[in-house]
PDB file of C-alpha atoms in Angstrom:
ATOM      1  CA  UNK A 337      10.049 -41.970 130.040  1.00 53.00           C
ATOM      2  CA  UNK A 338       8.016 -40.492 132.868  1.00 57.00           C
ATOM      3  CA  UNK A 339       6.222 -36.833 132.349  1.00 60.00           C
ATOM      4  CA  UNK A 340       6.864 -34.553 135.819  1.00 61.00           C
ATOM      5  CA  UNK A 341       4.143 -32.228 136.307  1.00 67.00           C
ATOM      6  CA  UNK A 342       5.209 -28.911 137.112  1.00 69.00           C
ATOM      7  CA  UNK A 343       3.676 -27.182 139.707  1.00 73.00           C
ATOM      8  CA  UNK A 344       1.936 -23.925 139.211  1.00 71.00           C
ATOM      9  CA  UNK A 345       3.179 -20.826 140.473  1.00 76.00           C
ATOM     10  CA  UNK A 346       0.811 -18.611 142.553  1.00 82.00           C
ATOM     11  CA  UNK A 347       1.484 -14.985 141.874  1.00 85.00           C
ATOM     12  CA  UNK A 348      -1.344 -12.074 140.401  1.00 87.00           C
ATOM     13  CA  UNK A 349      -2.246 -12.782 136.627  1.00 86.00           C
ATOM     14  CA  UNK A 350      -1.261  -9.436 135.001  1.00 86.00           C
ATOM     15  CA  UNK A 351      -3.250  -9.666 132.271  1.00 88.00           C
ATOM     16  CA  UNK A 352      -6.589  -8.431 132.583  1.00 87.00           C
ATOM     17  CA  UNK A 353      -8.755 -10.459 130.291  1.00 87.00           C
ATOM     18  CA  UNK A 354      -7.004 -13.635 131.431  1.00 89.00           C
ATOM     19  CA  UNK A 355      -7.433 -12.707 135.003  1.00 88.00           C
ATOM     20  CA  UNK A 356     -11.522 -12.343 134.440  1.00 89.00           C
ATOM     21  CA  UNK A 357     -11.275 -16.004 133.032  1.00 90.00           C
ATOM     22  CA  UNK A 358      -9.402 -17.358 135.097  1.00 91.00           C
ATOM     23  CA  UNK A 359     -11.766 -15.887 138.498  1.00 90.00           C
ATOM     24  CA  UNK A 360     -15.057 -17.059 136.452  1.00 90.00           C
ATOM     25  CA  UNK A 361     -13.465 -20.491 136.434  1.00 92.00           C
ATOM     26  CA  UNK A 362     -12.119 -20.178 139.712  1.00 92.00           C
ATOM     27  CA  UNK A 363     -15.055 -19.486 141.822  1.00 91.00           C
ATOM     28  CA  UNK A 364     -17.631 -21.774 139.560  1.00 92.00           C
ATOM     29  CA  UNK A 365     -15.607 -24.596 140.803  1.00 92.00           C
ATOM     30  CA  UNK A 366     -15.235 -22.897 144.120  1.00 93.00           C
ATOM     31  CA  UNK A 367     -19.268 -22.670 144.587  1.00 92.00           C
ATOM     32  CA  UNK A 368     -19.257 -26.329 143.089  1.00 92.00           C
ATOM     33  CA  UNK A 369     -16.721 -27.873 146.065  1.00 93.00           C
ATOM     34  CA  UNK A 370     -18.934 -25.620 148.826  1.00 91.00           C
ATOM     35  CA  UNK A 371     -22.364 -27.517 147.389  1.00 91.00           C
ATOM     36  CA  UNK A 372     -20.537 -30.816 146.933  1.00 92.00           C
ATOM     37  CA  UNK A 373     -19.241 -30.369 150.979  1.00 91.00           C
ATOM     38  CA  UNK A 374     -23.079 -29.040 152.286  1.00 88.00           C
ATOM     39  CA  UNK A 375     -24.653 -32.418 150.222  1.00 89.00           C
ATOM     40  CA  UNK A 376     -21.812 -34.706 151.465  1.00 91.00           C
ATOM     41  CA  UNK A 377     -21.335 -33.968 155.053  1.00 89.00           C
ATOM     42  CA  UNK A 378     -25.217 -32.527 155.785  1.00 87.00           C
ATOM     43  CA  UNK A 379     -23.161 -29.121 156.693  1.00 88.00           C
ATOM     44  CA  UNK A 380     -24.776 -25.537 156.575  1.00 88.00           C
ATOM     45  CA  UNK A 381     -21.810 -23.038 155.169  1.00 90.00           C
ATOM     46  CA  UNK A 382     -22.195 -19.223 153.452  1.00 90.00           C
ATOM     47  CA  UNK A 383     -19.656 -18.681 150.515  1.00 91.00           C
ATOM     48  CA  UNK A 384     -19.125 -15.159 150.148  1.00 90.00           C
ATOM     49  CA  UNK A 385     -17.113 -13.229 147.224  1.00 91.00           C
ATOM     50  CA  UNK A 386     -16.456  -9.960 145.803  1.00 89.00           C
ATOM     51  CA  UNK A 387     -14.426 -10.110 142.219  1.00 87.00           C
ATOM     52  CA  UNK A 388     -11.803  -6.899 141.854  1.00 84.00           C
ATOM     53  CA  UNK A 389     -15.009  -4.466 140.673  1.00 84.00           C
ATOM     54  CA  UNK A 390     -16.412  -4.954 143.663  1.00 85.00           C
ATOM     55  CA  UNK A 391     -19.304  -7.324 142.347  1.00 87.00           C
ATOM     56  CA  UNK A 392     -20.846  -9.705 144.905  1.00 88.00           C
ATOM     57  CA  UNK A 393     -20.999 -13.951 144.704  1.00 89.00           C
ATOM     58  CA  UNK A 394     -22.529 -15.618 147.101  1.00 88.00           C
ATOM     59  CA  UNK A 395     -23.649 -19.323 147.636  1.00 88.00           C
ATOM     60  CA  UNK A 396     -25.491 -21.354 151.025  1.00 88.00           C
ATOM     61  CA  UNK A 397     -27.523 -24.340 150.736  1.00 87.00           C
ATOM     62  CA  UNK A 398     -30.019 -22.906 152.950  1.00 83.00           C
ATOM     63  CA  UNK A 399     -30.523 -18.980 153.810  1.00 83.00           C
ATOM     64  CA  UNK A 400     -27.584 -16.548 153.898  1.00 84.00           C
ATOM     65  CA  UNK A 401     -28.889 -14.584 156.101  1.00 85.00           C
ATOM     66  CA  UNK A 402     -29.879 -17.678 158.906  1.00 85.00           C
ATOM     67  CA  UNK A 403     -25.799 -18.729 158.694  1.00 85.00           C
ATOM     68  CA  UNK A 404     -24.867 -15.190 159.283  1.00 85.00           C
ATOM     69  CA  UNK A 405     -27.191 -14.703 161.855  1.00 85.00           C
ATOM     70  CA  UNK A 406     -25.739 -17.751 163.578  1.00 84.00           C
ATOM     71  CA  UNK A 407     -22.363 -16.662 163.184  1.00 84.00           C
ATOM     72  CA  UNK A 408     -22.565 -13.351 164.775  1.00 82.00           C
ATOM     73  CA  UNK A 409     -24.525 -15.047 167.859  1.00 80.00           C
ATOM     74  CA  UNK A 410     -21.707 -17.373 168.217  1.00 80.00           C
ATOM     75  CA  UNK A 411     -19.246 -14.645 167.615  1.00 74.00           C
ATOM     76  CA  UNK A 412     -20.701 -12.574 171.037  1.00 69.00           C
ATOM     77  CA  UNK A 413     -20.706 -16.064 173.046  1.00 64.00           C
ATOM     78  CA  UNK A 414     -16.855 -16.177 172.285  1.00 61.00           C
ATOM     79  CA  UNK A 415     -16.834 -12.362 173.215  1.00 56.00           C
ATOM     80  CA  UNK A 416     -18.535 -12.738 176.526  1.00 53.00           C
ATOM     81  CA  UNK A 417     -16.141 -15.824 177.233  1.00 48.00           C
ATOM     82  CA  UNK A 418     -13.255 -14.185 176.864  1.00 54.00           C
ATOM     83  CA  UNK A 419     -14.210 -10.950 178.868  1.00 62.00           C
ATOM     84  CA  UNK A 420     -12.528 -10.142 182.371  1.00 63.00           C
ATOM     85  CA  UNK A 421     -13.875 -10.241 185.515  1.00 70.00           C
ATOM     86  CA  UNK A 422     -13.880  -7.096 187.540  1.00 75.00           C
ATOM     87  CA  UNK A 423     -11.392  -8.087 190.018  1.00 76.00           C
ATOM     88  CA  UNK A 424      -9.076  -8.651 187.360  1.00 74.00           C
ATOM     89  CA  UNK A 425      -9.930  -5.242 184.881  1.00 74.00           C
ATOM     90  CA  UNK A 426      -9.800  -3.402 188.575  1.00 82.00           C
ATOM     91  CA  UNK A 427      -6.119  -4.920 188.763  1.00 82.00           C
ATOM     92  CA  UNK A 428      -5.481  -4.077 185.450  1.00 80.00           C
ATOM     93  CA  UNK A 429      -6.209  -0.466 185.747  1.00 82.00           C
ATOM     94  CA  UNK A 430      -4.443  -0.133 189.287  1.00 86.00           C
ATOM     95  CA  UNK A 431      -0.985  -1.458 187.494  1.00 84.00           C
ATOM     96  CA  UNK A 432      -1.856   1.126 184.460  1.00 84.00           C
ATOM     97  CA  UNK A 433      -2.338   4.266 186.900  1.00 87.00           C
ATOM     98  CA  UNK A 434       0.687   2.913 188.809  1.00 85.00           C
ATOM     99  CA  UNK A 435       2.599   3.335 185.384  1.00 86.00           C
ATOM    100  CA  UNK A 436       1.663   6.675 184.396  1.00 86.00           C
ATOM    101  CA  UNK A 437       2.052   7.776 188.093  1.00 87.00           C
ATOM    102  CA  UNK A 438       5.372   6.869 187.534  1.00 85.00           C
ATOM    103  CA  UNK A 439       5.753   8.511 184.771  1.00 84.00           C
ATOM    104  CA  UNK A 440       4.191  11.579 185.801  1.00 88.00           C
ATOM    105  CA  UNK A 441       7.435  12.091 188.249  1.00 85.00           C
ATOM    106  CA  UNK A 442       9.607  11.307 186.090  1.00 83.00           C
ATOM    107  CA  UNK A 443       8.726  13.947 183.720  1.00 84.00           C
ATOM    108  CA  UNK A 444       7.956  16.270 186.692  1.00 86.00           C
ATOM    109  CA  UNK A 445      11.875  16.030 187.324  1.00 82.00           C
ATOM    110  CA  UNK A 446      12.789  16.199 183.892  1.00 81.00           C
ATOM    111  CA  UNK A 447      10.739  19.216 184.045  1.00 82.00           C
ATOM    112  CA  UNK A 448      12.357  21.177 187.046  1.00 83.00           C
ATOM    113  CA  UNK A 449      15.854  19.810 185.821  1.00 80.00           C
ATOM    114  CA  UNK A 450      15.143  22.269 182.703  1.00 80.00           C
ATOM    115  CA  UNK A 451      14.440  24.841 184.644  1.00 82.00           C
ATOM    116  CA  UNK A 452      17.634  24.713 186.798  1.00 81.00           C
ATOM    117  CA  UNK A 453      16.261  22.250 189.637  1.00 82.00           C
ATOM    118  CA  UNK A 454      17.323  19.386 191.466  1.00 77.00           C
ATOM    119  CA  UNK A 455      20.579  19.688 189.211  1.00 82.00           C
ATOM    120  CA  UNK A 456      23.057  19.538 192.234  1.00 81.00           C
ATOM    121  CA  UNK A 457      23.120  15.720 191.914  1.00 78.00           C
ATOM    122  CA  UNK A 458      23.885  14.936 188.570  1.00 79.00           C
ATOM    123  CA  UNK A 459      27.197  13.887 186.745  1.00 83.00           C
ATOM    124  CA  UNK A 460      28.618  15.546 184.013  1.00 85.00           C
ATOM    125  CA  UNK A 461      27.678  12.754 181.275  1.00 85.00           C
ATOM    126  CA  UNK A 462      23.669  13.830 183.052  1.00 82.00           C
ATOM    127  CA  UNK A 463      24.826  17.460 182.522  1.00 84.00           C
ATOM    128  CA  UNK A 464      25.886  17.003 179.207  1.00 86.00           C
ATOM    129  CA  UNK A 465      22.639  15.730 178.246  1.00 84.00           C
ATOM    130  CA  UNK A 466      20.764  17.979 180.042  1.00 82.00           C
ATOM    131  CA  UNK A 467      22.659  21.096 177.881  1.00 85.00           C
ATOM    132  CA  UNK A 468      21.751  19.306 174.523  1.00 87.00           C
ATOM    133  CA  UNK A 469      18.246  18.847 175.261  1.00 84.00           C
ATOM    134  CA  UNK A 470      18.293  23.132 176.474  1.00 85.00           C
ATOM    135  CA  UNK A 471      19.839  23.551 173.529  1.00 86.00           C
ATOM    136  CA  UNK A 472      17.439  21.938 171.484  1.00 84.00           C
ATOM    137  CA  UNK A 473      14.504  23.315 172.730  1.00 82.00           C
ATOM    138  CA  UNK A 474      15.956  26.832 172.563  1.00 84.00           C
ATOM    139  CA  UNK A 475      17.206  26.382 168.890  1.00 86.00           C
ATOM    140  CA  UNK A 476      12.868  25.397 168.219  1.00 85.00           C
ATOM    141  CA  UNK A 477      11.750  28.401 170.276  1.00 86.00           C
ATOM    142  CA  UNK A 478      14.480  30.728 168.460  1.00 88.00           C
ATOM    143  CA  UNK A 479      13.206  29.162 165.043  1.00 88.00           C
ATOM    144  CA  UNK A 480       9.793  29.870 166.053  1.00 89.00           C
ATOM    145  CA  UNK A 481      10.117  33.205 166.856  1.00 89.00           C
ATOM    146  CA  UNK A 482      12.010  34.149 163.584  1.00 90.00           C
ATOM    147  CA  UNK A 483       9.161  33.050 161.654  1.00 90.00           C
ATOM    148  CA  UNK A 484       6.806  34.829 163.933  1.00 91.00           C
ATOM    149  CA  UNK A 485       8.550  38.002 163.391  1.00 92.00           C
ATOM    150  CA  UNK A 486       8.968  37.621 159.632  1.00 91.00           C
ATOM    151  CA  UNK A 487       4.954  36.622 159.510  1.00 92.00           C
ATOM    152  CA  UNK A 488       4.516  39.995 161.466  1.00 92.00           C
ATOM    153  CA  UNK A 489       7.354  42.189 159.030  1.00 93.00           C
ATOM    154  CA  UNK A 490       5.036  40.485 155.703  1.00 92.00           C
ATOM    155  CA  UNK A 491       1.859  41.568 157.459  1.00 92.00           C
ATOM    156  CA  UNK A 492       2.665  45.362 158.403  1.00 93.00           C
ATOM    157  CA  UNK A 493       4.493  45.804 154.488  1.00 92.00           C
ATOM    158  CA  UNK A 494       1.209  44.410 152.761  1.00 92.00           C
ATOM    159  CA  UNK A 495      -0.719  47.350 155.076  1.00 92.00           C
ATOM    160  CA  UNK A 496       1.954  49.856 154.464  1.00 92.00           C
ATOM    161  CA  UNK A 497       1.669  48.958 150.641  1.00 91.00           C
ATOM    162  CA  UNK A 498      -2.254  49.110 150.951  1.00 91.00           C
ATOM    163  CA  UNK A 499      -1.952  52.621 152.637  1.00 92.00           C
ATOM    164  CA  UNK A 500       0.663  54.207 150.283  1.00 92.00           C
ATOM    165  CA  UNK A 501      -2.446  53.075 147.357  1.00 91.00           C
ATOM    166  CA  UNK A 502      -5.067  54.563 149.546  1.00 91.00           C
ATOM    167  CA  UNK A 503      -3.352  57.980 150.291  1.00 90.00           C
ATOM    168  CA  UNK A 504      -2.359  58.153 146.343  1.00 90.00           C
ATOM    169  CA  UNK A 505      -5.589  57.507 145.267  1.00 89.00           C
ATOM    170  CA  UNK A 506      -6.683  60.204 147.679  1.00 90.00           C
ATOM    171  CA  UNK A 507      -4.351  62.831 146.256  1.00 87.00           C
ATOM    172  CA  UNK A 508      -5.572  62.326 142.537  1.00 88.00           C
ATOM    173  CA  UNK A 509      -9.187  62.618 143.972  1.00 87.00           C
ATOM    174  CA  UNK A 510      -8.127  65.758 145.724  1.00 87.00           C
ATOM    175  CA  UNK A 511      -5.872  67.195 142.328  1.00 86.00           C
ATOM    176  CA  UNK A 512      -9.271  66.302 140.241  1.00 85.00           C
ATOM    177  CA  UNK A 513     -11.354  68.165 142.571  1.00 85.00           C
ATOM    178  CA  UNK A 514      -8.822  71.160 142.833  1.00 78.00           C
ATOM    179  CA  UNK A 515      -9.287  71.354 138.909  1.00 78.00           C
ATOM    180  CA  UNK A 516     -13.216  71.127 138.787  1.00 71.00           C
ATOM    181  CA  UNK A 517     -13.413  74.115 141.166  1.00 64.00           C
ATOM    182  CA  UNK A 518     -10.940  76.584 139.182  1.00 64.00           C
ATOM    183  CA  UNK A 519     -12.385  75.562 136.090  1.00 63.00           C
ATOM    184  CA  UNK A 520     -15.774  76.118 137.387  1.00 61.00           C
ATOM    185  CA  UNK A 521     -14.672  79.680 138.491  1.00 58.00           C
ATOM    186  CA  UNK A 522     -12.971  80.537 135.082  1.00 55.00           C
ATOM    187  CA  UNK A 523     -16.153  79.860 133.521  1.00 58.00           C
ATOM    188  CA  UNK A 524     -18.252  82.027 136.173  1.00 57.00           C
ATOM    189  CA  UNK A 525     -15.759  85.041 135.279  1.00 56.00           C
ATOM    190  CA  UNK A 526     -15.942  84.496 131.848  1.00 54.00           C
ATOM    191  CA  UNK A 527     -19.958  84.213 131.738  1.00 57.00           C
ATOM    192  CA  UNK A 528     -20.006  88.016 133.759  1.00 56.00           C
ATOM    193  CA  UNK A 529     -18.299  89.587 131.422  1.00 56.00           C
ATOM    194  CA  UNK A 530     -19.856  88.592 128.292  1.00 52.00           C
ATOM    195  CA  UNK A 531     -22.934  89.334 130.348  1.00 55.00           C
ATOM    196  CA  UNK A 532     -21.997  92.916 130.992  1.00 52.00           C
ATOM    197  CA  UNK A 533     -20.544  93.330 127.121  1.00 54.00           C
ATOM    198  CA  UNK A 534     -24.250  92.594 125.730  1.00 51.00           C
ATOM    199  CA  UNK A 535     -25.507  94.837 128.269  1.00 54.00           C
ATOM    200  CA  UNK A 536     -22.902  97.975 127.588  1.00 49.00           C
ATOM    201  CA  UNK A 537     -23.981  96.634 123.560  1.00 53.00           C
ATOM    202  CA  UNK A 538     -27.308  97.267 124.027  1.00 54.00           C
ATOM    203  CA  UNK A 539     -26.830 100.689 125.886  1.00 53.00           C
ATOM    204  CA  UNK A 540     -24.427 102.218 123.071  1.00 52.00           C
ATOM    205  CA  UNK A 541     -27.843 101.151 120.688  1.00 51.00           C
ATOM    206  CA  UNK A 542     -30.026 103.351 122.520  1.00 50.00           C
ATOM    207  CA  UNK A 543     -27.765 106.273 123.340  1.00 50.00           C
ATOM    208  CA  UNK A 544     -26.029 107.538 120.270  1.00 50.00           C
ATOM    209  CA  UNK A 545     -24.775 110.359 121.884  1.00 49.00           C
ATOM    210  CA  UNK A 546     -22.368 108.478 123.813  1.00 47.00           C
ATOM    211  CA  UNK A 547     -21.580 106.451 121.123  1.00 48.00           C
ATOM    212  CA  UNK A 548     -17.705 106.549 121.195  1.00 44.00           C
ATOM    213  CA  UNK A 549     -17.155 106.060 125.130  1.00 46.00           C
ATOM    214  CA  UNK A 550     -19.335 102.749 125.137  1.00 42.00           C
ATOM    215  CA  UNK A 551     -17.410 101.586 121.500  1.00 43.00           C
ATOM    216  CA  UNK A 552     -13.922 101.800 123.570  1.00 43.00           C
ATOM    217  CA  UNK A 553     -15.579 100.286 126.410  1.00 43.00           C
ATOM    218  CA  UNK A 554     -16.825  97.401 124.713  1.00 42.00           C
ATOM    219  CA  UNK A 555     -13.221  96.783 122.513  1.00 42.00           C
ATOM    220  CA  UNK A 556     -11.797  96.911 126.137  1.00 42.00           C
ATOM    221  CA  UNK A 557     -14.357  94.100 127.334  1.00 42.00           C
ATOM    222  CA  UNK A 558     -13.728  91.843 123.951  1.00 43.00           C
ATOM    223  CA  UNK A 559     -10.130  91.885 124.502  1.00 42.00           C
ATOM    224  CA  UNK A 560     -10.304  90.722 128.415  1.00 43.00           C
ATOM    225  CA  UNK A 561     -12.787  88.167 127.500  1.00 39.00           C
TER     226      UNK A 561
END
């Protein structure tokens, strides 16, 4: 009974660990096929690789950096080949500002048309259309305008807000001040007339013969202190 081989299905191996063996298999026989083809066919080839982590393999039978050199040469040649003339990138550019010419008046009477122009020959289907597109771009403008406004009404609360703090702040500064100064008098009234008791005091020491006017004078004095 005959074996069939199945053939292997192509896809990204899931599996990490198995993916890592199965690329350091992969390109070892890779690198071997590129040598066996440069000692084979007398051929000068650059094998370049980066794995998944970003880590470079290369391989060239002769210099890396010769091939690539020779590559990029070859690359301009094709460049240069394949370049217009300037007959032809002058004709290019004619047809191109033909086109947006073109388009230019087009949109120039698309333009007036908005604006109530050139409207006279239209049908209605063209009228119809015309309306929608109005109506579109004054629903946007209206929209925009809203938010404007709203931006605006945010704005002048936050500085109404700011100056309602500022003008209480001020009033508490101006109640704390209005305290400091009647206190300060209270205790300027207070310090005369202690002042003037000691002095009456020391008078009703010296004079005894006025000893009982200066005694009611200086009750008098205790009791308004």
């Amino acid at each position: 009974m005959k074996m069939v081989r199945q053939k292997t299905q192509i896809r990204k191996i899931e599996n990490l660990a198995a993916r890592q063996v199965t690329f350091s298999k992969r390109r070892r026989g890779l690198f071997k096929k590129a040598q066996e083809l440069s000692t084979l066919c007398d051929v000068d080839l650059a094998l370049i690789v980066f794995s998944a982590t970003g880590k470079l393999f290369h391989y060239s039978p002769s210099s890396m950096s010769e091939v690539l050199e020779r590559h990029g040469q070859l690359q301009s040649q094709n460049v240069g080949e394949v370049q217009l003339s300037s007959d032809q990138k002058m004709e290019i550019a004619c047809k191109r500002a033909a086109i947006l010419s073109e388009e230019l008046v087009e949109k120039t009477h698309e333009l007036r048309q908005m604006n109530g122009e050139d409207i006279q020959g239209l049908d209605l289907k063209e009228l119809n259309k015309l309306e929608a597109i109005i109506e579109s771009g004054l629903a946007a403008v209206v929209k925009a305008k809203g938010e404007r406004m709203l931006n605006q009404i945010n704005t002048l609360k936050k500085k109404e807000a700011q100056l309602l703090e500022e003008k209480e702040f001020l009033k508490q500064q101006l109640m704390r001040m209005g305290t400091c100064v009647g206190q300060t008098g209270i205790q300027d009234e207070c310090s005369e007339r202690y002042s003037l008791e000691l002095t009456i005091s020391s008078m009703s020491s010296e004079d005894p013969a006025h000893n009982y006017n200066v005694s009611s004078s200086h009750t008098c004095l205790k009791l308004g202190f």
